[in-house]
């Protein structure tokens, strides 16, 4: 494969409802899409998952736009690769961080290779599932009662796991209200997005009483050591999200006991090669993984569904259907859910969905053409 042109686009997509987490709120996504063109004539779409503000990781859509343009694309454009597995090492060499910018190109190369091999992306990367158990991630709500109704509706819609965003003051009482209203069997978890410190140990121990499937990333975004101290005091498994930026970090987590579950987001770790490596490492150490989400459009969702089809993705992923996010997605068919499952598209090569270029054109606010 040899990519001789990459088109960047920024689109704006309004969320059906604002999504509030402990570190910020988003109402309208600014999404960077890429289109990679191979010299053979094949092409593919990919998505950069960087957000609008640096409140999840240090990257934003604007840093990613610059980094892809100035550093990532020049390393890839016009070069021949026998396999997309070669990209990750090339993009790591003397090039620190910017995992989401790297991943947008690296994952596009995987989808391009799958397309050219005539295989569905999920099968090309070793995925074995035909459908993905699906969870929903609920932003911080205005009141415990409002949260209870959201969780109730989500379980009625068939979601296999409900993740509740928490922060100090929107936590013990709120999770307690949900547990009391919906019973011991509801599959609930919490995600703090770094809102706590070890000084909040009393609150965190109080949450331990609610039988949550896991508590995601309670402490600092780059912490491994303090999470190990916290995990010793909790029965509830800690799941790390932000802290796992590479295979090394997953190894550190297991060595130190900083958590028992990993949320894999391919964008956060720099693409599919490191995601597969983390998946394999976790599998060998009996650590379950699941696929996280970054409020992706239908393009990014295709990559999430494909990676979630690997065998050790044994917990429901944040791979909700298109209609949970958007009035209208940019792919057809849109992503749908049936009995809490999203089907892995296995009937065609590549991403498995058509990308609606006309609709994308109508919501594009900037473009760039990158060549060798
Ligand atoms: O922490 O998992 C998170 C969205 C943006 C930034 C961080 C996170 C999230 C989500 C959304 O939880 C999950 C989804 O895409 O549905
Ligand atoms: Mg998270």
CSV table of C-alpha atoms and ligand atoms in Angstrom, one decimal:
chain,number,residue,atom,x,y,z
A,1,UNK,CA,0.0,0.0,0.0
A,2,UNK,CA,1.1,3.5,-0.8
A,3,UNK,CA,-1.0,6.5,0.2
A,4,UNK,CA,-0.4,9.5,-2.1
A,5,UNK,CA,-3.0,11.9,-0.8
A,6,UNK,CA,-4.8,12.6,2.5
A,7,UNK,CA,-7.8,14.9,2.8
A,8,UNK,CA,-8.6,16.5,6.2
A,9,UNK,CA,-12.0,17.8,7.0
A,10,UNK,CA,-13.5,19.4,10.1
A,11,UNK,CA,-17.2,18.8,10.5
A,12,UNK,CA,-19.7,20.1,13.1
A,13,UNK,CA,-22.2,17.7,14.6
A,14,UNK,CA,-24.6,18.7,17.3
A,15,UNK,CA,-25.3,16.2,20.1
A,16,UNK,CA,-28.9,15.4,20.8
A,17,UNK,CA,-28.2,16.5,24.4
A,18,UNK,CA,-25.2,18.1,26.1
A,19,UNK,CA,-22.7,15.6,27.5
A,20,UNK,CA,-21.3,16.6,30.8
A,21,UNK,CA,-18.4,14.9,32.6
A,22,UNK,CA,-16.4,16.0,35.6
A,23,UNK,CA,-13.9,17.9,33.5
A,24,UNK,CA,-16.2,19.7,31.0
A,25,UNK,CA,-19.3,19.7,28.8
A,26,UNK,CA,-19.8,19.3,25.1
A,27,UNK,CA,-22.8,20.3,23.1
A,28,UNK,CA,-21.6,20.2,19.5
A,29,UNK,CA,-18.8,17.9,18.4
A,30,UNK,CA,-16.0,19.3,16.2
A,31,UNK,CA,-14.8,16.2,14.4
A,32,UNK,CA,-11.8,15.8,12.3
A,33,UNK,CA,-12.3,13.3,9.4
A,34,UNK,CA,-9.5,12.0,7.2
A,35,UNK,CA,-9.8,10.4,3.7
A,36,UNK,CA,-6.8,8.3,2.7
A,37,UNK,CA,-6.2,7.7,-1.0
A,38,UNK,CA,-4.0,4.7,-2.1
A,39,UNK,CA,-2.1,4.8,-5.3
A,40,UNK,CA,-4.1,1.8,-6.4
A,41,UNK,CA,-7.3,3.9,-6.4
A,42,UNK,CA,-8.6,2.5,-3.1
A,43,UNK,CA,-9.6,5.0,-0.4
A,44,UNK,CA,-11.0,4.9,3.1
A,45,UNK,CA,-12.3,7.3,5.8
A,46,UNK,CA,-11.0,7.6,9.3
A,47,UNK,CA,-11.7,9.8,12.3
A,48,UNK,CA,-9.5,11.6,14.9
A,49,UNK,CA,-11.1,11.3,18.3
A,50,UNK,CA,-9.5,14.4,19.8
A,51,UNK,CA,-12.0,16.6,21.5
A,52,UNK,CA,-12.7,20.3,21.4
A,53,UNK,CA,-10.8,21.0,24.7
A,54,UNK,CA,-7.8,19.4,26.4
A,55,UNK,CA,-9.9,18.1,29.3
A,56,UNK,CA,-9.6,14.4,28.5
A,57,UNK,CA,-6.0,14.3,27.3
A,58,UNK,CA,-3.8,17.1,26.2
A,59,UNK,CA,-4.8,16.8,22.6
A,60,UNK,CA,-7.5,18.8,20.8
A,61,UNK,CA,-8.9,18.7,17.3
A,62,UNK,CA,-6.7,21.8,16.6
A,63,UNK,CA,-3.5,20.3,17.9
A,64,UNK,CA,-4.3,17.0,16.0
A,65,UNK,CA,-4.9,19.0,12.7
A,66,UNK,CA,-1.4,20.6,13.0
A,67,UNK,CA,0.3,17.4,14.1
A,68,UNK,CA,-1.2,15.3,11.3
A,69,UNK,CA,-0.3,18.0,8.7
A,70,UNK,CA,3.2,18.7,9.9
A,71,UNK,CA,4.5,15.4,11.3
A,72,UNK,CA,2.2,12.3,10.8
A,73,UNK,CA,1.2,12.6,7.2
A,74,UNK,CA,4.8,13.4,6.0
A,75,UNK,CA,6.0,10.1,7.5
A,76,UNK,CA,3.4,8.1,5.6
A,77,UNK,CA,2.6,9.9,2.3
A,78,UNK,CA,4.3,8.4,-0.7
A,79,UNK,CA,5.9,5.5,1.2
A,80,UNK,CA,5.2,1.9,0.5
A,81,UNK,CA,4.1,-0.4,3.4
A,82,UNK,CA,3.7,-4.2,3.2
A,83,UNK,CA,1.4,-4.2,6.2
A,84,UNK,CA,-0.3,-1.6,8.5
A,85,UNK,CA,1.4,-3.2,11.5
A,86,UNK,CA,4.5,-1.3,10.3
A,87,UNK,CA,3.0,2.1,11.0
A,88,UNK,CA,3.0,2.3,14.8
A,89,UNK,CA,6.7,1.9,15.2
A,90,UNK,CA,7.4,4.4,12.5
A,91,UNK,CA,5.1,7.0,14.1
A,92,UNK,CA,6.7,6.5,17.6
A,93,UNK,CA,10.3,7.0,16.5
A,94,UNK,CA,11.5,10.3,17.9
A,95,UNK,CA,7.9,11.5,18.1
A,96,UNK,CA,6.5,12.0,21.6
A,97,UNK,CA,2.8,11.8,22.4
A,98,UNK,CA,0.0,13.0,20.1
A,99,UNK,CA,-1.5,9.5,20.2
A,100,UNK,CA,-4.9,10.6,18.7
A,101,UNK,CA,-3.3,12.3,15.8
A,102,UNK,CA,-1.1,9.3,15.1
A,103,UNK,CA,-4.1,6.9,15.5
A,104,UNK,CA,-6.2,8.7,13.0
A,105,UNK,CA,-3.7,7.9,10.3
A,106,UNK,CA,-2.6,4.5,11.6
A,107,UNK,CA,-6.1,3.2,11.9
A,108,UNK,CA,-7.0,4.5,8.4
A,109,UNK,CA,-4.1,2.5,7.1
A,110,UNK,CA,-5.5,-0.7,8.7
A,111,UNK,CA,-8.9,-0.1,7.1
A,112,UNK,CA,-7.3,0.7,3.8
A,113,UNK,CA,-5.4,-2.6,4.0
A,114,UNK,CA,-8.5,-4.5,4.9
A,115,UNK,CA,-10.4,-2.9,2.0
A,116,UNK,CA,-7.7,-3.8,-0.4
A,117,UNK,CA,-7.5,-7.3,0.9
A,118,UNK,CA,-11.3,-7.6,0.4
A,119,UNK,CA,-11.9,-8.4,4.1
A,120,UNK,CA,-14.1,-6.8,6.8
A,121,UNK,CA,-11.9,-4.7,9.1
A,122,UNK,CA,-13.0,-6.7,12.1
A,123,UNK,CA,-11.8,-10.0,10.6
A,124,UNK,CA,-8.7,-8.4,9.1
A,125,UNK,CA,-7.5,-7.5,12.7
A,126,UNK,CA,-8.4,-10.9,14.2
A,127,UNK,CA,-11.9,-10.1,15.5
A,128,UNK,CA,-14.0,-13.1,16.2
A,129,UNK,CA,-17.4,-11.7,17.4
A,130,UNK,CA,-20.4,-11.2,15.2
A,131,UNK,CA,-22.1,-8.7,17.6
A,132,UNK,CA,-20.9,-6.4,20.4
A,133,UNK,CA,-22.6,-6.1,23.8
A,134,UNK,CA,-23.4,-2.4,24.1
A,135,UNK,CA,-23.4,0.0,27.0
A,136,UNK,CA,-24.4,3.6,27.4
A,137,UNK,CA,-22.4,6.4,29.0
A,138,UNK,CA,-24.6,8.9,30.8
A,139,UNK,CA,-23.4,12.4,31.5
A,140,UNK,CA,-23.9,14.1,34.8
A,141,UNK,CA,-27.6,14.9,35.2
A,142,UNK,CA,-29.4,17.8,37.0
A,143,UNK,CA,-30.7,15.7,39.9
A,144,UNK,CA,-30.6,12.1,41.3
A,145,UNK,CA,-34.2,11.7,40.1
A,146,UNK,CA,-33.4,12.8,36.6
A,147,UNK,CA,-30.5,10.3,36.6
A,148,UNK,CA,-32.7,7.5,37.8
A,149,UNK,CA,-35.1,8.1,34.9
A,150,UNK,CA,-32.2,8.1,32.4
A,151,UNK,CA,-30.8,4.9,33.7
A,152,UNK,CA,-34.3,3.3,33.8
A,153,UNK,CA,-34.9,4.2,30.2
A,154,UNK,CA,-31.5,3.0,29.2
A,155,UNK,CA,-32.0,-0.5,30.7
A,156,UNK,CA,-35.5,-0.6,29.1
A,157,UNK,CA,-33.9,0.2,25.7
A,158,UNK,CA,-31.7,-3.0,26.2
A,159,UNK,CA,-28.3,-1.6,27.1
A,160,UNK,CA,-26.2,-4.2,28.8
A,161,UNK,CA,-24.3,-1.8,31.0
A,162,UNK,CA,-25.0,1.8,32.2
A,163,UNK,CA,-22.0,4.0,32.9
A,164,UNK,CA,-22.8,7.0,35.1
A,165,UNK,CA,-20.5,10.0,35.1
A,166,UNK,CA,-19.7,11.1,38.7
A,167,UNK,CA,-17.8,13.8,40.5
A,168,UNK,CA,-17.6,14.8,44.2
A,169,UNK,CA,-21.1,16.0,45.2
A,170,UNK,CA,-22.7,14.1,42.3
A,171,UNK,CA,-21.8,10.6,43.4
A,172,UNK,CA,-22.8,8.7,46.6
A,173,UNK,CA,-26.3,10.0,46.8
A,174,UNK,CA,-26.8,9.7,43.0
A,175,UNK,CA,-25.5,6.2,42.6
A,176,UNK,CA,-27.4,5.2,45.7
A,177,UNK,CA,-30.7,6.6,44.3
A,178,UNK,CA,-30.2,4.6,41.1
A,179,UNK,CA,-29.3,1.4,43.0
A,180,UNK,CA,-32.3,1.8,45.3
A,181,UNK,CA,-34.7,2.4,42.4
A,182,UNK,CA,-33.5,-0.2,39.9
A,183,UNK,CA,-32.3,-3.0,42.1
A,184,UNK,CA,-29.2,-5.0,42.8
A,185,UNK,CA,-29.1,-6.7,39.4
A,186,UNK,CA,-28.8,-3.6,37.2
A,187,UNK,CA,-25.4,-3.5,35.5
A,188,UNK,CA,-24.1,-0.2,36.7
A,189,UNK,CA,-20.6,1.4,36.7
A,190,UNK,CA,-19.3,4.9,37.4
A,191,UNK,CA,-16.7,7.0,35.6
A,192,UNK,CA,-15.1,9.9,37.4
A,193,UNK,CA,-12.7,11.2,34.7
A,194,UNK,CA,-10.1,12.1,37.3
A,195,UNK,CA,-12.3,14.0,39.7
A,196,UNK,CA,-11.0,12.5,43.0
A,197,UNK,CA,-7.8,12.4,45.0
A,198,UNK,CA,-6.8,10.0,47.8
A,199,UNK,CA,-8.1,12.6,50.2
A,200,UNK,CA,-11.6,11.6,48.9
A,201,UNK,CA,-11.2,8.1,50.2
A,202,UNK,CA,-14.3,8.2,52.3
A,203,UNK,CA,-16.5,9.0,49.3
A,204,UNK,CA,-14.8,6.3,47.2
A,205,UNK,CA,-15.3,3.7,50.0
A,206,UNK,CA,-18.9,4.7,50.2
A,207,UNK,CA,-19.3,4.0,46.5
A,208,UNK,CA,-17.8,0.6,47.1
A,209,UNK,CA,-21.0,-0.4,48.8
A,210,UNK,CA,-23.2,-0.2,45.7
A,211,UNK,CA,-22.0,-3.3,43.8
A,212,UNK,CA,-20.7,-1.4,40.8
A,213,UNK,CA,-19.2,-3.5,38.0
A,214,UNK,CA,-16.2,-1.1,38.2
A,215,UNK,CA,-15.2,2.5,38.9
A,216,UNK,CA,-13.4,4.1,35.9
A,217,UNK,CA,-10.4,6.4,36.4
A,218,UNK,CA,-11.2,8.0,39.8
A,219,UNK,CA,-7.7,9.6,40.2
A,220,UNK,CA,-5.4,11.8,38.0
A,221,UNK,CA,-5.4,11.3,34.3
A,222,UNK,CA,-1.8,10.0,34.2
A,223,UNK,CA,-1.7,8.2,37.6
A,224,UNK,CA,-0.8,4.6,38.1
A,225,UNK,CA,0.7,4.5,41.6
A,226,UNK,CA,-2.1,6.1,43.6
A,227,UNK,CA,-4.7,4.0,41.9
A,228,UNK,CA,-2.8,0.9,43.2
A,229,UNK,CA,-3.1,2.3,46.7
A,230,UNK,CA,-6.8,3.0,46.2
A,231,UNK,CA,-7.5,-0.5,44.6
A,232,UNK,CA,-6.2,-2.1,47.8
A,233,UNK,CA,-9.0,-0.3,49.8
A,234,UNK,CA,-11.8,-1.1,47.4
A,235,UNK,CA,-13.6,-4.4,46.5
A,236,UNK,CA,-15.0,-2.8,43.3
A,237,UNK,CA,-12.6,-3.2,40.4
A,238,UNK,CA,-10.9,-0.1,39.2
A,239,UNK,CA,-10.9,0.3,35.4
A,240,UNK,CA,-8.3,2.6,34.0
A,241,UNK,CA,-9.0,4.8,30.9
A,242,UNK,CA,-7.0,8.0,30.7
A,243,UNK,CA,-3.9,6.5,32.4
A,244,UNK,CA,-3.4,3.7,29.8
A,245,UNK,CA,-1.7,5.5,27.0
A,246,UNK,CA,0.5,2.6,25.9
A,247,UNK,CA,1.2,-1.1,26.4
A,248,UNK,CA,3.8,-0.2,29.0
A,249,UNK,CA,1.1,1.5,31.1
A,250,UNK,CA,-1.1,-1.6,31.0
A,251,UNK,CA,1.9,-3.6,32.2
A,252,UNK,CA,2.5,-1.1,35.0
A,253,UNK,CA,-1.1,-1.4,36.0
A,254,UNK,CA,-0.9,-5.2,36.3
A,255,UNK,CA,2.5,-5.1,38.0
A,256,UNK,CA,1.3,-2.6,40.6
A,257,UNK,CA,-2.3,-3.7,40.9
A,258,UNK,CA,-3.6,-0.3,39.9
A,259,UNK,CA,-6.8,-1.7,38.4
A,260,UNK,CA,-8.4,-4.9,37.2
A,261,UNK,CA,-10.1,-3.9,34.0
A,262,UNK,CA,-8.9,-1.8,31.0
A,263,UNK,CA,-11.0,0.5,28.8
A,264,UNK,CA,-9.3,0.4,25.4
A,265,UNK,CA,-9.7,3.5,23.2
A,266,UNK,CA,-7.6,3.0,20.1
A,267,UNK,CA,-7.2,6.8,19.7
A,268,UNK,CA,-5.8,7.2,23.2
A,269,UNK,CA,-3.1,4.6,22.8
A,270,UNK,CA,-2.0,5.6,19.2
A,271,UNK,CA,-3.9,3.2,17.1
A,272,UNK,CA,-4.7,-0.4,16.4
A,273,UNK,CA,-1.3,-1.9,16.8
A,274,UNK,CA,-0.9,-0.8,20.4
A,275,UNK,CA,-4.6,-1.6,21.1
A,276,UNK,CA,-4.1,-5.2,19.9
A,277,UNK,CA,-0.9,-5.4,22.0
A,278,UNK,CA,-2.8,-4.2,25.1
A,279,UNK,CA,-5.6,-6.6,24.3
A,280,UNK,CA,-3.3,-9.5,24.0
A,281,UNK,CA,-1.3,-8.6,27.2
A,282,UNK,CA,-4.5,-8.2,29.2
A,283,UNK,CA,-5.9,-11.5,27.9
A,284,UNK,CA,-2.7,-13.3,29.0
A,285,UNK,CA,-3.1,-11.8,32.5
A,286,UNK,CA,-6.9,-12.5,32.8
A,287,UNK,CA,-7.7,-8.8,32.7
A,288,UNK,CA,-10.9,-8.1,30.9
A,289,UNK,CA,-11.1,-5.2,28.5
A,290,UNK,CA,-13.9,-3.2,26.8
A,291,UNK,CA,-14.1,-0.6,24.1
A,292,UNK,CA,-14.5,3.0,25.3
A,293,UNK,CA,-16.0,5.8,23.2
A,294,UNK,CA,-15.2,9.4,22.5
A,295,UNK,CA,-18.6,10.5,21.1
A,296,UNK,CA,-17.5,9.4,17.6
A,297,UNK,CA,-19.4,9.8,14.5
A,298,UNK,CA,-20.4,6.7,12.5
A,299,UNK,CA,-17.0,6.6,11.0
A,300,UNK,CA,-15.1,6.4,14.3
A,301,UNK,CA,-17.7,4.0,15.5
A,302,UNK,CA,-16.9,1.5,12.7
A,303,UNK,CA,-13.3,1.3,14.1
A,304,UNK,CA,-14.6,0.8,17.7
A,305,UNK,CA,-17.0,-1.9,16.6
A,306,UNK,CA,-14.2,-3.7,14.7
A,307,UNK,CA,-11.7,-3.6,17.6
A,308,UNK,CA,-14.4,-4.7,20.1
A,309,UNK,CA,-14.8,-7.9,18.1
A,310,UNK,CA,-11.5,-9.2,19.5
A,311,UNK,CA,-12.0,-12.1,21.9
A,312,UNK,CA,-10.9,-10.4,25.2
A,313,UNK,CA,-13.4,-7.6,24.8
A,314,UNK,CA,-15.7,-9.5,27.2
A,315,UNK,CA,-17.5,-6.5,28.8
A,316,UNK,CA,-20.0,-4.3,27.1
A,317,UNK,CA,-18.5,-1.3,25.2
A,318,UNK,CA,-19.4,2.4,25.0
A,319,UNK,CA,-20.4,1.7,21.4
A,320,UNK,CA,-24.0,3.0,21.5
A,321,UNK,CA,-26.0,3.3,18.3
A,322,UNK,CA,-26.0,6.4,16.1
A,323,UNK,CA,-29.4,7.6,17.4
A,324,UNK,CA,-28.0,7.9,21.0
A,325,UNK,CA,-25.8,10.8,19.8
A,326,UNK,CA,-27.1,12.4,16.6
A,327,UNK,CA,-30.3,13.4,14.9
A,328,UNK,CA,-28.6,12.0,11.7
A,329,UNK,CA,-25.2,10.3,11.4
A,330,UNK,CA,-22.8,10.6,8.5
A,331,UNK,CA,-22.9,6.9,7.6
A,332,UNK,CA,-25.5,4.5,6.1
A,333,UNK,CA,-26.8,2.3,7.4
A,334,UNK,CA,-26.6,4.1,10.7
A,335,UNK,CA,-25.4,2.1,13.7
A,336,UNK,CA,-28.3,0.4,15.4
A,337,UNK,CA,-28.8,-1.8,18.5
A,338,UNK,CA,-30.9,-4.9,18.9
A,339,UNK,CA,-31.4,-6.4,22.4
A,340,UNK,CA,-28.4,-4.4,23.5
A,341,UNK,CA,-26.1,-5.7,20.7
A,342,UNK,CA,-24.5,-3.9,17.8
A,343,UNK,CA,-23.9,-6.1,14.8
A,344,UNK,CA,-20.3,-6.3,13.4
A,345,UNK,CA,-20.6,-5.7,9.7
A,346,UNK,CA,-19.1,-8.8,8.1
A,347,UNK,CA,-20.8,-8.7,4.7
A,348,UNK,CA,-18.4,-6.4,3.0
A,349,UNK,CA,-14.7,-5.3,3.0
A,350,UNK,CA,-13.4,-2.4,5.1
A,351,UNK,CA,-15.4,-0.3,7.5
A,352,UNK,CA,-18.7,-2.0,6.6
A,353,UNK,CA,-20.7,1.2,6.2
A,354,UNK,CA,-21.1,3.8,3.5
A,355,UNK,CA,-19.9,7.3,4.3
A,356,UNK,CA,-22.3,10.0,3.2
A,357,UNK,CA,-19.9,12.4,1.4
A,358,UNK,CA,-22.7,14.8,0.4
A,359,UNK,CA,-23.9,15.2,4.0
A,360,UNK,CA,-20.3,15.6,5.1
A,361,UNK,CA,-19.7,18.3,2.5
A,362,UNK,CA,-22.8,20.2,3.9
A,363,UNK,CA,-21.4,20.3,7.4
A,364,UNK,CA,-17.7,20.8,6.6
A,365,UNK,CA,-16.1,24.0,8.0
A,366,UNK,CA,-12.5,23.5,6.8
A,367,UNK,CA,-10.5,21.2,4.6
A,368,UNK,CA,-6.9,20.5,3.7
A,369,UNK,CA,-5.2,18.4,1.1
A,370,UNK,CA,-2.0,16.7,2.1
A,371,UNK,CA,0.5,15.3,-0.5
A,372,UNK,CA,4.1,14.0,-0.3
B,1,LIG,O1,-14.2,9.0,29.8
B,1,LIG,O2,-15.0,7.5,28.6
B,1,LIG,C1,-14.8,8.7,28.8
B,1,LIG,C2,-16.6,10.8,26.2
B,1,LIG,C3,-15.6,11.8,26.0
B,1,LIG,C4,-14.5,11.8,26.8
B,1,LIG,C5,-14.3,10.8,27.7
B,1,LIG,C6,-15.2,9.8,27.9
B,1,LIG,C7,-16.4,9.8,27.1
B,1,LIG,C8,-17.5,8.9,27.3
B,1,LIG,C9,-18.4,8.7,26.1
B,1,LIG,O3,-17.7,8.3,28.3
B,1,LIG,C10,-18.6,7.3,25.6
B,1,LIG,C11,-19.4,7.3,24.3
B,1,LIG,O4,-18.7,7.6,23.3
B,1,LIG,O5,-20.5,7.0,24.3
B,2,LIG,MG1,-13.6,7.2,30.9
